[in-house]
Short mmCIF file of C-alpha atoms and ligand atoms in Angstrom, two decimals:
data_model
loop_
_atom_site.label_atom_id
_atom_site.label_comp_id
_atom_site.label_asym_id
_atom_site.label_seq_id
_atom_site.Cartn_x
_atom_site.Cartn_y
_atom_site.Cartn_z
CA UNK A 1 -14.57 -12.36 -37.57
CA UNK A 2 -11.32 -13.11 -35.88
CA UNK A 3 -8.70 -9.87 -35.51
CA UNK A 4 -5.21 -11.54 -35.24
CA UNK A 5 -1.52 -10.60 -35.01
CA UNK A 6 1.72 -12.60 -36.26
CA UNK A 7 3.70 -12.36 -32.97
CA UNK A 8 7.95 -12.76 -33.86
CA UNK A 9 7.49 -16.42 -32.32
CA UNK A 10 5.19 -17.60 -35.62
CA UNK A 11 1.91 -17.13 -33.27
CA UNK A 12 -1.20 -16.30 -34.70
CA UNK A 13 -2.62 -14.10 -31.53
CA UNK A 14 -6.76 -14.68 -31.80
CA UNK A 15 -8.11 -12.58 -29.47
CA UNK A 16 -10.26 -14.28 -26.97
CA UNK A 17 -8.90 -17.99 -27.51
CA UNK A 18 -6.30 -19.90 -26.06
CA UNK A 19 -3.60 -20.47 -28.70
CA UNK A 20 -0.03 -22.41 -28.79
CA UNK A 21 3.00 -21.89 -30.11
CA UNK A 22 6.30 -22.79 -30.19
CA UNK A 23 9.58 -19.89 -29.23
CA UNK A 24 12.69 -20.89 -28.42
CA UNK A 25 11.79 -24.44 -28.65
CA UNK A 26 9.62 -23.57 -25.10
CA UNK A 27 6.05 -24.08 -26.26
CA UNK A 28 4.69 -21.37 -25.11
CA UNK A 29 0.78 -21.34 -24.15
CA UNK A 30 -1.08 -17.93 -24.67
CA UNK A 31 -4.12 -17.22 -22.19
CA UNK A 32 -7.47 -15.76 -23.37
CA UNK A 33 -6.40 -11.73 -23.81
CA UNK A 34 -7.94 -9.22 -21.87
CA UNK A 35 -7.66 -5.34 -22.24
CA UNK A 36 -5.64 -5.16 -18.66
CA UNK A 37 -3.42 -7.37 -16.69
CA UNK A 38 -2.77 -6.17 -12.88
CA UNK A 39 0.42 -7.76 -12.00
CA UNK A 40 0.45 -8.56 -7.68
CA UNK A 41 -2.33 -9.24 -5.79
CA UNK A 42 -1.89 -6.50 -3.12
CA UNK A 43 -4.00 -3.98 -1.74
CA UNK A 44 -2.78 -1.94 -4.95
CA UNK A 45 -2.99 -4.29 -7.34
CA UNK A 46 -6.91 -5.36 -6.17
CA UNK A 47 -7.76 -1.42 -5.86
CA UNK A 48 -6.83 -0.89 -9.53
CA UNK A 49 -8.45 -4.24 -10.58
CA UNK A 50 -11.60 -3.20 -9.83
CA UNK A 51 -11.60 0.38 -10.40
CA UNK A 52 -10.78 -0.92 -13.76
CA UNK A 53 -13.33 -3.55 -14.31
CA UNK A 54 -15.73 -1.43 -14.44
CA UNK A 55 -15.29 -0.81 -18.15
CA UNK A 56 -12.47 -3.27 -19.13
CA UNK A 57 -11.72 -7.20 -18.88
CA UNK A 58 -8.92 -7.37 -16.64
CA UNK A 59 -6.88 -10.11 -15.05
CA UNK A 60 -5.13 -10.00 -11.88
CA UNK A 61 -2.09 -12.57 -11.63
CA UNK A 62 -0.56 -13.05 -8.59
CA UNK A 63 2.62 -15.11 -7.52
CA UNK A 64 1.05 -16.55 -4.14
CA UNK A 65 -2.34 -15.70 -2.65
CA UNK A 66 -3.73 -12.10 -2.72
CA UNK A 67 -3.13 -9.80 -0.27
CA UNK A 68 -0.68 -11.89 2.03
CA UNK A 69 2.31 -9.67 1.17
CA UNK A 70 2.54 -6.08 2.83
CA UNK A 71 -0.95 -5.71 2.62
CA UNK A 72 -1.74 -7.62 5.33
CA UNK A 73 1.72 -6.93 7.63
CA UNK A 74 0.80 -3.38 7.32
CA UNK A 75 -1.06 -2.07 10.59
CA UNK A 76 -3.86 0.02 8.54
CA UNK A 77 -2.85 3.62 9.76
CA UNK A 78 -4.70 6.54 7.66
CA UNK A 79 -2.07 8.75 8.66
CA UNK A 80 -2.06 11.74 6.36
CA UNK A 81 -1.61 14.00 8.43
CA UNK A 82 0.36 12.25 11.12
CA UNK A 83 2.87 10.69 8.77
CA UNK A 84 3.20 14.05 6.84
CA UNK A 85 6.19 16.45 6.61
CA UNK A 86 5.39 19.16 4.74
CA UNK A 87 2.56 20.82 2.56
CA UNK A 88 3.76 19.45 -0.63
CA UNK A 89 1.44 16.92 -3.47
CA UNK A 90 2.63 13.71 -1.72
CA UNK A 91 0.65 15.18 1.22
CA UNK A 92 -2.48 16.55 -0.49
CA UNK A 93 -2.84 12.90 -2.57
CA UNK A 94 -2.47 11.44 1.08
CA UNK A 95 -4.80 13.83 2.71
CA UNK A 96 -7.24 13.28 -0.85
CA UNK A 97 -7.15 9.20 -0.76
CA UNK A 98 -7.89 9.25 3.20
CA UNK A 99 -11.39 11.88 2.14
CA UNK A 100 -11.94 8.60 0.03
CA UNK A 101 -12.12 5.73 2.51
CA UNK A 102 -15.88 6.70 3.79
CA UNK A 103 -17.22 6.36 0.14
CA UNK A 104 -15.18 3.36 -0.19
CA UNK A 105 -15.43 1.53 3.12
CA UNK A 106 -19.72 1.72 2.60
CA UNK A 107 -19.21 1.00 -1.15
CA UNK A 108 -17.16 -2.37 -0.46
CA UNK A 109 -19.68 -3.41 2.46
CA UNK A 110 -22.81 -2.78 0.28
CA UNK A 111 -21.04 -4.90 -2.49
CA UNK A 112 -19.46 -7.58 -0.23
CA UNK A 113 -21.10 -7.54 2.80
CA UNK A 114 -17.85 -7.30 4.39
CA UNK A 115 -17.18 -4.57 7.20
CA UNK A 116 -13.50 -2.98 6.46
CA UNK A 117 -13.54 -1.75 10.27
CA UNK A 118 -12.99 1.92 9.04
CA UNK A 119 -12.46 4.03 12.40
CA UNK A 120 -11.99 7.67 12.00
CA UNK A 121 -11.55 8.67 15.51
CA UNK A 122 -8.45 10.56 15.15
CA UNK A 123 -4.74 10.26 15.74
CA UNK A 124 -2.97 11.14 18.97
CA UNK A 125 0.93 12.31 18.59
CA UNK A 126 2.54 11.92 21.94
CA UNK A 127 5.72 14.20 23.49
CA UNK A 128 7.57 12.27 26.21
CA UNK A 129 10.65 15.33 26.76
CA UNK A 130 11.35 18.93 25.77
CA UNK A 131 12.79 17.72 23.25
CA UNK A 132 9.70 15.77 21.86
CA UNK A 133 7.66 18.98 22.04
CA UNK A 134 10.03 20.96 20.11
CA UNK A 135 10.24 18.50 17.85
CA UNK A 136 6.99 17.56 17.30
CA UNK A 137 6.03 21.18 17.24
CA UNK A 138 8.64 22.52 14.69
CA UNK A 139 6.83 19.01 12.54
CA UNK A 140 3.25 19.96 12.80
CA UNK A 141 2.80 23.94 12.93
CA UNK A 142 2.67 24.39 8.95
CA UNK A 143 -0.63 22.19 9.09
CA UNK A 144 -2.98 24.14 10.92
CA UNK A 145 -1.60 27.36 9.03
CA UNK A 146 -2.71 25.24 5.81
CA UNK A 147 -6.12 25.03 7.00
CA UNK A 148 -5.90 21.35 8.19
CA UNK A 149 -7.27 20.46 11.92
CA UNK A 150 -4.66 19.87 14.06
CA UNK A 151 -5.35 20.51 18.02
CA UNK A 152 -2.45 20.97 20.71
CA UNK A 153 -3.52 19.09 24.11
CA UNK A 154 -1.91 19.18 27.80
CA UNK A 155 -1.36 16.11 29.25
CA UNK A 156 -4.56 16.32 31.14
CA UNK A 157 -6.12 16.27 28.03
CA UNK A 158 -4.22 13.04 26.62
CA UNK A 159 -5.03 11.45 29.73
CA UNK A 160 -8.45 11.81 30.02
CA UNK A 161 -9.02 10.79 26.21
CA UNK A 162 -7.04 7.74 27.04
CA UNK A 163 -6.57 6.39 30.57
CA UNK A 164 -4.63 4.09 29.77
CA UNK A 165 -1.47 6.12 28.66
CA UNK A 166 2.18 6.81 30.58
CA UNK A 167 1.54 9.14 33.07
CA UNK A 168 5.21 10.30 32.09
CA UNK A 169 3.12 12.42 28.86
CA UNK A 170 4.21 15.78 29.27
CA UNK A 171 1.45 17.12 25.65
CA UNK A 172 0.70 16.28 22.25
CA UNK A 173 -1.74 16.93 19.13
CA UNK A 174 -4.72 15.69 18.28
CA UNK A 175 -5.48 15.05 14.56
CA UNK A 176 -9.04 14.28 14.87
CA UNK A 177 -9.48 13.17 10.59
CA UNK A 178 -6.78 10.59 10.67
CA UNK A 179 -7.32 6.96 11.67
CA UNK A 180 -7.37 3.10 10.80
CA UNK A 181 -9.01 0.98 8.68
CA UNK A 182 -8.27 -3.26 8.93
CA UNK A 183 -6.00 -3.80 6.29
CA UNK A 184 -6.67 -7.70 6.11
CA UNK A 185 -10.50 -6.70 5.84
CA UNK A 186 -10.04 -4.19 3.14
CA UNK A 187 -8.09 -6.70 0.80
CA UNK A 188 -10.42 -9.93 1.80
CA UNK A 189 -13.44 -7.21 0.49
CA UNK A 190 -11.44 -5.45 -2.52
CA UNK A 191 -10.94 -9.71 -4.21
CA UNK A 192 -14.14 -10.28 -2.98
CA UNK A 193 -15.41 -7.06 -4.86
CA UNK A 194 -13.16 -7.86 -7.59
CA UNK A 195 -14.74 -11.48 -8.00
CA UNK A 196 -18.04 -9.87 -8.21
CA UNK A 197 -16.91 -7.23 -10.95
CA UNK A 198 -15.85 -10.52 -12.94
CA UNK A 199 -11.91 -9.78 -12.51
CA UNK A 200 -10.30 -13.00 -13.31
CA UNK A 201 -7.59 -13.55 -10.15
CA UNK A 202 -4.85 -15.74 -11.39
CA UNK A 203 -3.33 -16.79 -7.82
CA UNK A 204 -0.38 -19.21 -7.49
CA UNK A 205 1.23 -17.97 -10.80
CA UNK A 206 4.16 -15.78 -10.73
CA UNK A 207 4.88 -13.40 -13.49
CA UNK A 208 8.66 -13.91 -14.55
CA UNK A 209 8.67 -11.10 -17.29
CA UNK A 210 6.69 -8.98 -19.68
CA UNK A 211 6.05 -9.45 -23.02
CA UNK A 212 7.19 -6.82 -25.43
CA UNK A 213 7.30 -6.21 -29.07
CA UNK A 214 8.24 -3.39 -30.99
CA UNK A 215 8.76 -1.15 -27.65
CA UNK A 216 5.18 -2.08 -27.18
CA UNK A 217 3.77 -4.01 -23.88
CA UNK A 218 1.25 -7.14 -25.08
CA UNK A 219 1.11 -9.44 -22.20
CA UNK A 220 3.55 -10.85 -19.33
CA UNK A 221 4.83 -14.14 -19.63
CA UNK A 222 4.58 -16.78 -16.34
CA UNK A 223 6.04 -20.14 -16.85
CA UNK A 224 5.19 -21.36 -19.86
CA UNK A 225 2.18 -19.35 -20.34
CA UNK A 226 1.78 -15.99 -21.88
CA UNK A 227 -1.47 -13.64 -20.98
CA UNK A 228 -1.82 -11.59 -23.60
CA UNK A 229 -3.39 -8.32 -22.72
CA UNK A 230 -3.72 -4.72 -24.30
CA UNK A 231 -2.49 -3.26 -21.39
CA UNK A 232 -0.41 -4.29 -18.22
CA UNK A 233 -0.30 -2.73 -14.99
CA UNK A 234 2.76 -3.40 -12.78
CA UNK A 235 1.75 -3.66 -9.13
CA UNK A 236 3.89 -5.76 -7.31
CA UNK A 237 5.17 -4.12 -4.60
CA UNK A 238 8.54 -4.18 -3.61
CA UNK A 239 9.26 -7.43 -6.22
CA UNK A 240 7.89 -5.10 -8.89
CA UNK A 241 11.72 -4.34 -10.37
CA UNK A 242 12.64 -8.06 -10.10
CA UNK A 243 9.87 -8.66 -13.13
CA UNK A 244 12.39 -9.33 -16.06
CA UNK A 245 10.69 -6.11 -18.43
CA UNK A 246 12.29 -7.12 -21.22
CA UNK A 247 13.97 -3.20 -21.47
CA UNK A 248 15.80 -1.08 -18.24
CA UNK A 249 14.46 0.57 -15.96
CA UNK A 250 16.36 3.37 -14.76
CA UNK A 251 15.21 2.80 -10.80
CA UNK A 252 15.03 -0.42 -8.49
CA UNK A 253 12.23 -0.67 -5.68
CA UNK A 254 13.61 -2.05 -2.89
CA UNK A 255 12.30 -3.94 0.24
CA UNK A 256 12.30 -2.05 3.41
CA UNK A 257 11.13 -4.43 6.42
CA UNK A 258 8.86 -3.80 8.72
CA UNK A 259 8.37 -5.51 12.29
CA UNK A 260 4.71 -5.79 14.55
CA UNK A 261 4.50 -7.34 17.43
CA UNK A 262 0.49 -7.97 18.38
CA UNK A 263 -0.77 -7.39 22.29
CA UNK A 264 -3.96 -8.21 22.96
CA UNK A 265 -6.47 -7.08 25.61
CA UNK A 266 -9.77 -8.46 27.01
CA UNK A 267 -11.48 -5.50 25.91
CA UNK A 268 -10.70 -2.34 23.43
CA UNK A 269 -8.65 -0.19 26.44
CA UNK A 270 -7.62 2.42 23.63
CA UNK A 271 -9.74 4.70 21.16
CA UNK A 272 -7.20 6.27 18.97
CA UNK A 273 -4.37 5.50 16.70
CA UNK A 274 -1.56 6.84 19.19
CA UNK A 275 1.86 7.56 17.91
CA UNK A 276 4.84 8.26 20.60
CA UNK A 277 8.09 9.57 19.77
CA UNK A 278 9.99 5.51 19.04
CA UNK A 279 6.88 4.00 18.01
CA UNK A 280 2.74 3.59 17.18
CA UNK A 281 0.14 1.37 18.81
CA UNK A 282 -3.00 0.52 16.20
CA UNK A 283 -6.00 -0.83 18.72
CA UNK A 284 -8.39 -2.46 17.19
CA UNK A 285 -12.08 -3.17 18.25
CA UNK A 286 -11.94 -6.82 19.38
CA UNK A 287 -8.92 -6.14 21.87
CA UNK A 288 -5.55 -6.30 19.28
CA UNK A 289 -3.43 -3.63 20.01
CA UNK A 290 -0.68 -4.01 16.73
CA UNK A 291 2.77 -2.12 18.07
CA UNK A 292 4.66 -1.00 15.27
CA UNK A 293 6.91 -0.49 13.32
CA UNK A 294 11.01 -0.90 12.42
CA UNK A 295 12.31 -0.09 9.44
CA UNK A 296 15.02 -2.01 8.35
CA UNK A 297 17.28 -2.67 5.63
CA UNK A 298 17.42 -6.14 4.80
CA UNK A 299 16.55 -7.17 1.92
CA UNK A 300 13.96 -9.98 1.90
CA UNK A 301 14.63 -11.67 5.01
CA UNK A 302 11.16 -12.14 6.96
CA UNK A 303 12.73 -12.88 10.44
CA UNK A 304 11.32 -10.99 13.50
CA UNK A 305 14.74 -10.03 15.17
CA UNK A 306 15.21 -10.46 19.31
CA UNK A 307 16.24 -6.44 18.82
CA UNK A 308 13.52 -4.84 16.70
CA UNK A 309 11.16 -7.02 19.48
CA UNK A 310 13.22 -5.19 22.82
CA UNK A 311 12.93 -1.80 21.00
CA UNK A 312 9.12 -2.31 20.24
CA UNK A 313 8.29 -3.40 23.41
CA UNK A 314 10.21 -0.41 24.43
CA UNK A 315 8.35 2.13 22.21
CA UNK A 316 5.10 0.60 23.62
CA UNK A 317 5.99 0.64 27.69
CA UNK A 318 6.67 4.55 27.07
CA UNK A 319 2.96 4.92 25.41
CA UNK A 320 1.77 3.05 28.10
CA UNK A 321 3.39 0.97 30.29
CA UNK A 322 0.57 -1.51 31.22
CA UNK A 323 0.30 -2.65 27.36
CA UNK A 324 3.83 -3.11 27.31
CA UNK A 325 4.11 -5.32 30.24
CA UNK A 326 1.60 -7.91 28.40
CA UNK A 327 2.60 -10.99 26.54
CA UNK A 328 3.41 -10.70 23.26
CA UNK A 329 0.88 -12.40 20.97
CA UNK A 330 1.67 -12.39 17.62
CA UNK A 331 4.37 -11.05 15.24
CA UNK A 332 5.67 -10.79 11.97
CA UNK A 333 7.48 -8.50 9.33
CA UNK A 334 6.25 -7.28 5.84
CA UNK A 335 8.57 -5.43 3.13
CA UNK A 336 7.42 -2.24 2.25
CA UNK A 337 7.91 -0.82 -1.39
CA UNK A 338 10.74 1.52 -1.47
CA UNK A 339 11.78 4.07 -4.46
CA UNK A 340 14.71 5.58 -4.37
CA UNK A 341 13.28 9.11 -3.43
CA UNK A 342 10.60 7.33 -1.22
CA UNK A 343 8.39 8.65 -3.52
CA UNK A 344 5.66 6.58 -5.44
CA UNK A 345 5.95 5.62 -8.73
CA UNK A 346 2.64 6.13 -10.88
CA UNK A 347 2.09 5.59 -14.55
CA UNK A 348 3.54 5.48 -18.05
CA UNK A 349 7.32 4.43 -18.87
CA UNK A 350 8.61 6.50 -21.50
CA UNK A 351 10.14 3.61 -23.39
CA UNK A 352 7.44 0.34 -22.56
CA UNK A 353 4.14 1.75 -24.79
CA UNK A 354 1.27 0.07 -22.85
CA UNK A 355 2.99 -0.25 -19.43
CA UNK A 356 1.25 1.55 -16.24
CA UNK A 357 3.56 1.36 -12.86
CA UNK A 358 1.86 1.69 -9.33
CA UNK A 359 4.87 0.79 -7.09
CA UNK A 360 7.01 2.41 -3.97
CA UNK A 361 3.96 3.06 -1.79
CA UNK A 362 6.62 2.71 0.86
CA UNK A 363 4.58 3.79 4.67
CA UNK A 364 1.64 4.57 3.09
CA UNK A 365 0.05 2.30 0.28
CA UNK A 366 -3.32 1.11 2.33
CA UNK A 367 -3.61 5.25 2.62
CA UNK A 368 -3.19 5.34 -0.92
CA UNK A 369 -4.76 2.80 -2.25
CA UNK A 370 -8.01 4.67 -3.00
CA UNK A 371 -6.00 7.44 -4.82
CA UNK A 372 -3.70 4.83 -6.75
CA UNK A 373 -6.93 3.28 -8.22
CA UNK A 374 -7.74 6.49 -9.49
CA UNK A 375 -4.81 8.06 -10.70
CA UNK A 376 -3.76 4.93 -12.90
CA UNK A 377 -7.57 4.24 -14.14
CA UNK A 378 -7.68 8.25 -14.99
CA UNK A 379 -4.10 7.47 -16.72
CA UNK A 380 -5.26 4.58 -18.73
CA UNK A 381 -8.97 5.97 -19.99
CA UNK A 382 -6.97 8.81 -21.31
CA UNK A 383 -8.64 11.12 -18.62
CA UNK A 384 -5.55 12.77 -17.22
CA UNK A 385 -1.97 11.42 -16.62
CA UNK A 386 -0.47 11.20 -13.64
CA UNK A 387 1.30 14.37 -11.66
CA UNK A 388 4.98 14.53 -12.86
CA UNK A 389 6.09 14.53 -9.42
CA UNK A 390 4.71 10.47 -9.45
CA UNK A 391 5.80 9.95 -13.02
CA UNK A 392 8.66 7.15 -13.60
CA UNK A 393 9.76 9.79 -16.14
CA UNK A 394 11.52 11.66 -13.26
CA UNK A 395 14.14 8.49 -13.17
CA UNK A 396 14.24 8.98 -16.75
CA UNK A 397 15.67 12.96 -16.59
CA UNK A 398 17.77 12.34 -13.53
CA UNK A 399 19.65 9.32 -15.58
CA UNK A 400 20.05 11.54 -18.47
CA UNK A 401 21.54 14.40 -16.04
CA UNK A 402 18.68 16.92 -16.97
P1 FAD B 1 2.07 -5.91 -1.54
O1 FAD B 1 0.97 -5.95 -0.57
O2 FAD B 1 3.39 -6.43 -1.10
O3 FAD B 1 1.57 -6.70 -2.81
C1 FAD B 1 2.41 -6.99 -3.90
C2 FAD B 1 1.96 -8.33 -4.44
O4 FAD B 1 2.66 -8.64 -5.63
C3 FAD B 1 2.24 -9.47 -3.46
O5 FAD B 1 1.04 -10.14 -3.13
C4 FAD B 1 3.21 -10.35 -4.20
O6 FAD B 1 3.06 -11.74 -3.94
C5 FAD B 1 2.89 -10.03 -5.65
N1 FAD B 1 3.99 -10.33 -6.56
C6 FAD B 1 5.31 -10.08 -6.39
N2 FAD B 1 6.01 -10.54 -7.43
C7 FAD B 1 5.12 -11.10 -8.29
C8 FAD B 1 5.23 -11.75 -9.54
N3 FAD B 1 6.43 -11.94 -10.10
N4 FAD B 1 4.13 -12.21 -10.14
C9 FAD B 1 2.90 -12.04 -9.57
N5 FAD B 1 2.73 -11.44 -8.37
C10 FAD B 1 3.82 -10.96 -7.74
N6 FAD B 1 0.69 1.64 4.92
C11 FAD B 1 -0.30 2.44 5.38
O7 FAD B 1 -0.92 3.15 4.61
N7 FAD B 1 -0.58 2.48 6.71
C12 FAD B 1 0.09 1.74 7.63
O8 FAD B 1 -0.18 1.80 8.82
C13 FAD B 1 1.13 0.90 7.17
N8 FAD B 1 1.83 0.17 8.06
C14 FAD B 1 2.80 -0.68 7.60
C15 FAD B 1 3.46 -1.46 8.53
C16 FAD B 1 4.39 -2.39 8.09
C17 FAD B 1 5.09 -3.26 9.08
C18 FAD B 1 4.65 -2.53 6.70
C19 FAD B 1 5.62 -3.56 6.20
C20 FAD B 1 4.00 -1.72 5.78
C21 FAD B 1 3.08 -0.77 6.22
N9 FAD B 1 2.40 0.06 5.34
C22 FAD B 1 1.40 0.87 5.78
C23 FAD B 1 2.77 0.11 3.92
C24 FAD B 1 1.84 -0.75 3.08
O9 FAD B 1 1.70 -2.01 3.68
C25 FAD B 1 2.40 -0.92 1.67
O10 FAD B 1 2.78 0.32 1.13
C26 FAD B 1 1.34 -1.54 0.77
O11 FAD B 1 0.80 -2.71 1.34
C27 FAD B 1 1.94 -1.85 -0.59
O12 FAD B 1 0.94 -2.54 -1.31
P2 FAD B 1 1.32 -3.33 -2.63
O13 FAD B 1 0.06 -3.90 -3.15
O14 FAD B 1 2.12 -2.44 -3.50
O15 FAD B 1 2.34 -4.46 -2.12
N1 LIG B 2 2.84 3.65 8.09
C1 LIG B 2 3.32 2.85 9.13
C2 LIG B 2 4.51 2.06 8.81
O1 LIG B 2 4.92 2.00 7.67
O2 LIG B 2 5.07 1.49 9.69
#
């Protein structure tokens, strides 16, 4: 037996056939439905996608290729800790997803073969002046009265951890539980994993808006196609307001560029994720040493500017002044996914039935990306929803002044 639906277009809907109709004199081709669609192809987007197919059909559409978008221009800090100010649920979800990566990183290489380059060696926070230490103290003290393990080192201490830094280090901390993970590896194994889970990835096709009837979510329309789907989850990073929903929104995300510059080095000359006062330095085991990272307003534009290269080149001499003196190898920018409280945005819209968000993972969305999977797949099995505090809903009270 065939379960159908008369769609306002004259379209019988038959589940799990690939129908055609005609709506607004565009004929309008509707896909094979699933139970999920997963708009964007990023490290979000994949991490849902296969949480999820584990017990639904799910499609993953993407506008380009997977992963090529922030995913990969990130520079794969786990920085819960060192990226953190305060003890608030934005930090305990950070501090949670990072616990996750072990489980995952093993998980994705028994599945995939493919080594993610996890490294949980720690995070060194560097003080240059006074003013640094003050700083940097006044930032971090809460954490070890919280219970989380955060050690105060002399310079001596830097130095003979890592040769290789300014000898103009006056202290710092040591987080040993933060770290790195490849970014580029982790989404090449989450499509790989999702291939294997039987995810169908719909690359090259851009979503221009969702389908909605009845204040209900059915699909998302690309083009002349329509994927119909019982659910949709919107994952598209910082393009994910510039979808055409079909009802408003009461928030826009908003690109916020980033800039890397890429040194590389014969051999691995640092251990640890180090973070100085202007800047960070990611090494990596085959030599890369990714310098990172502006933040800049402007809009989409993908240059790398002459300025944000001085000022990283800068940030890196004062970490250590031999990597900054090397050529430049590589460089390039990636928009991260900004809310307008720099907050996330997790879960159900009040007025879309159907409709999951995962956007505005702003610095942190390969830290989160664990965490996101979970949250929205606990969300959409009707497990638990997700924390207010992450809730689009919040948009929804401020625009109503409550
Ligand atoms: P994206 O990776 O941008 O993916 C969104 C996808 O949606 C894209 O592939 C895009 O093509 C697709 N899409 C857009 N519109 C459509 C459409 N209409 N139809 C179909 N598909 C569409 N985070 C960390 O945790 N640690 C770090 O060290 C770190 N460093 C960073 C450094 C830089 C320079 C930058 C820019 C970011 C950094 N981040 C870091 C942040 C992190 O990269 C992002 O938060 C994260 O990648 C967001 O993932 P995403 O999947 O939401 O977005
Ligand atoms: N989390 C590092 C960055 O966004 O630059």
């Amino acid at each position: 037996m065939t379960v159908g639906a008369l769609t306002p277009c004259g379209l019988l809907q038959l589940r799990n056939f690939v129908t055609t109709s005609v709506c607004n004199s565009i004929e309008i081709v509707t896909e094979m439905a699933t139970d999920v669609i997963v708009i964007g192809g990023g490290v979000i987007g994949l991490s849902i996608a296969r949480e999820l197919a584990l017990d639904h059909t799910v499609s993953l559409i993407e506008r380009g290729r997977c992963g090529q978008e922030a995913s990969s221009a990130a520079a794969g800090m786990l920085g819960a800790q060192a990226e953190a100010y305060g003890d608030d649920l934005f930090f305990r979800t950070c501090v949670e997803s990072r616990e996750m990566f072990p489980e995952l990183a093993a998980s994705l290489l028994d599945e995939t073969g493919i080594d993610v380059g996890l490294d949980l060696a720690g995070t060194l926070l560097l003080s240059f002046s006074e003013a640094d230490i003050a700083a940097r103290s006044q930032r971090f003290a809460w954490q070890k009265a919280a219970g989380f393990e955060i050690e105060q080192l002399s310079a001596a201490e830097i130095r003979r951890e890592e040769p290789f830094i300014s000898t103009d280090v006056l202290g710092g901390f040591y987080l040993p539980k933060d770290g790195q993970i490849d970014n580029r590896k982790l989404v090449h194994a989450l499509q790989r994993s999702c291939e294997l889970r039987g995810v169908k990835l719909v690359e090259e096709t851009a979503v221009d808006g969702l389908a909605v009837e009845n204040g209900k979510v059915n699909g998302v329309f690309a083009g002349k196609e329509k994927f119909a789907a019982d659910k949709v989850v919107l994952a598209a990073g910082a393009w994910g307001t510039e979808i055409n929903a079909g009802f408003d929104l009461p928030f826009i995300i908003r690109p916020m560029r980033g800039q890397i510059l890429q040194f590389r080095t014969a051999k691995q000359l640092f251990k640890h994720v180090i973070v100085g006062p202007r800047g960070y330095i990611v090494p990596r085991s085959d030599g890369r040493v990714l310098s990172g990272a502006t933040m800049d307003d402007a809009g989409f534009d993908a240059s790398v500017t002459n300025e944000a290269t001085a000022h990283l080149i800068e940030s890196t001499a004062e970490i250590s002044p031999s990597l900054g003196a090397l050529k430049v190898q590589d460089s390039w920018t990636g928009f991260r996914p900004f809310a307008p409280d720099r907050m996330p945005v997790f879960g159900r819209v009040p007025n879309a039935e159907n409709l999951l968000l995962a956007l505005g993972h702003f610095r942190n969305g390969i830290l989160l990306s664990p965490v996101t999977a979970k949250l929205i797949a606990n969300d959409l099995r009707g497990i638990a929803a997700v924390p207010t505090e992450f809730s689009p809903s919040r948009f929804y009270s401020a625009a109503m002044g409550s």
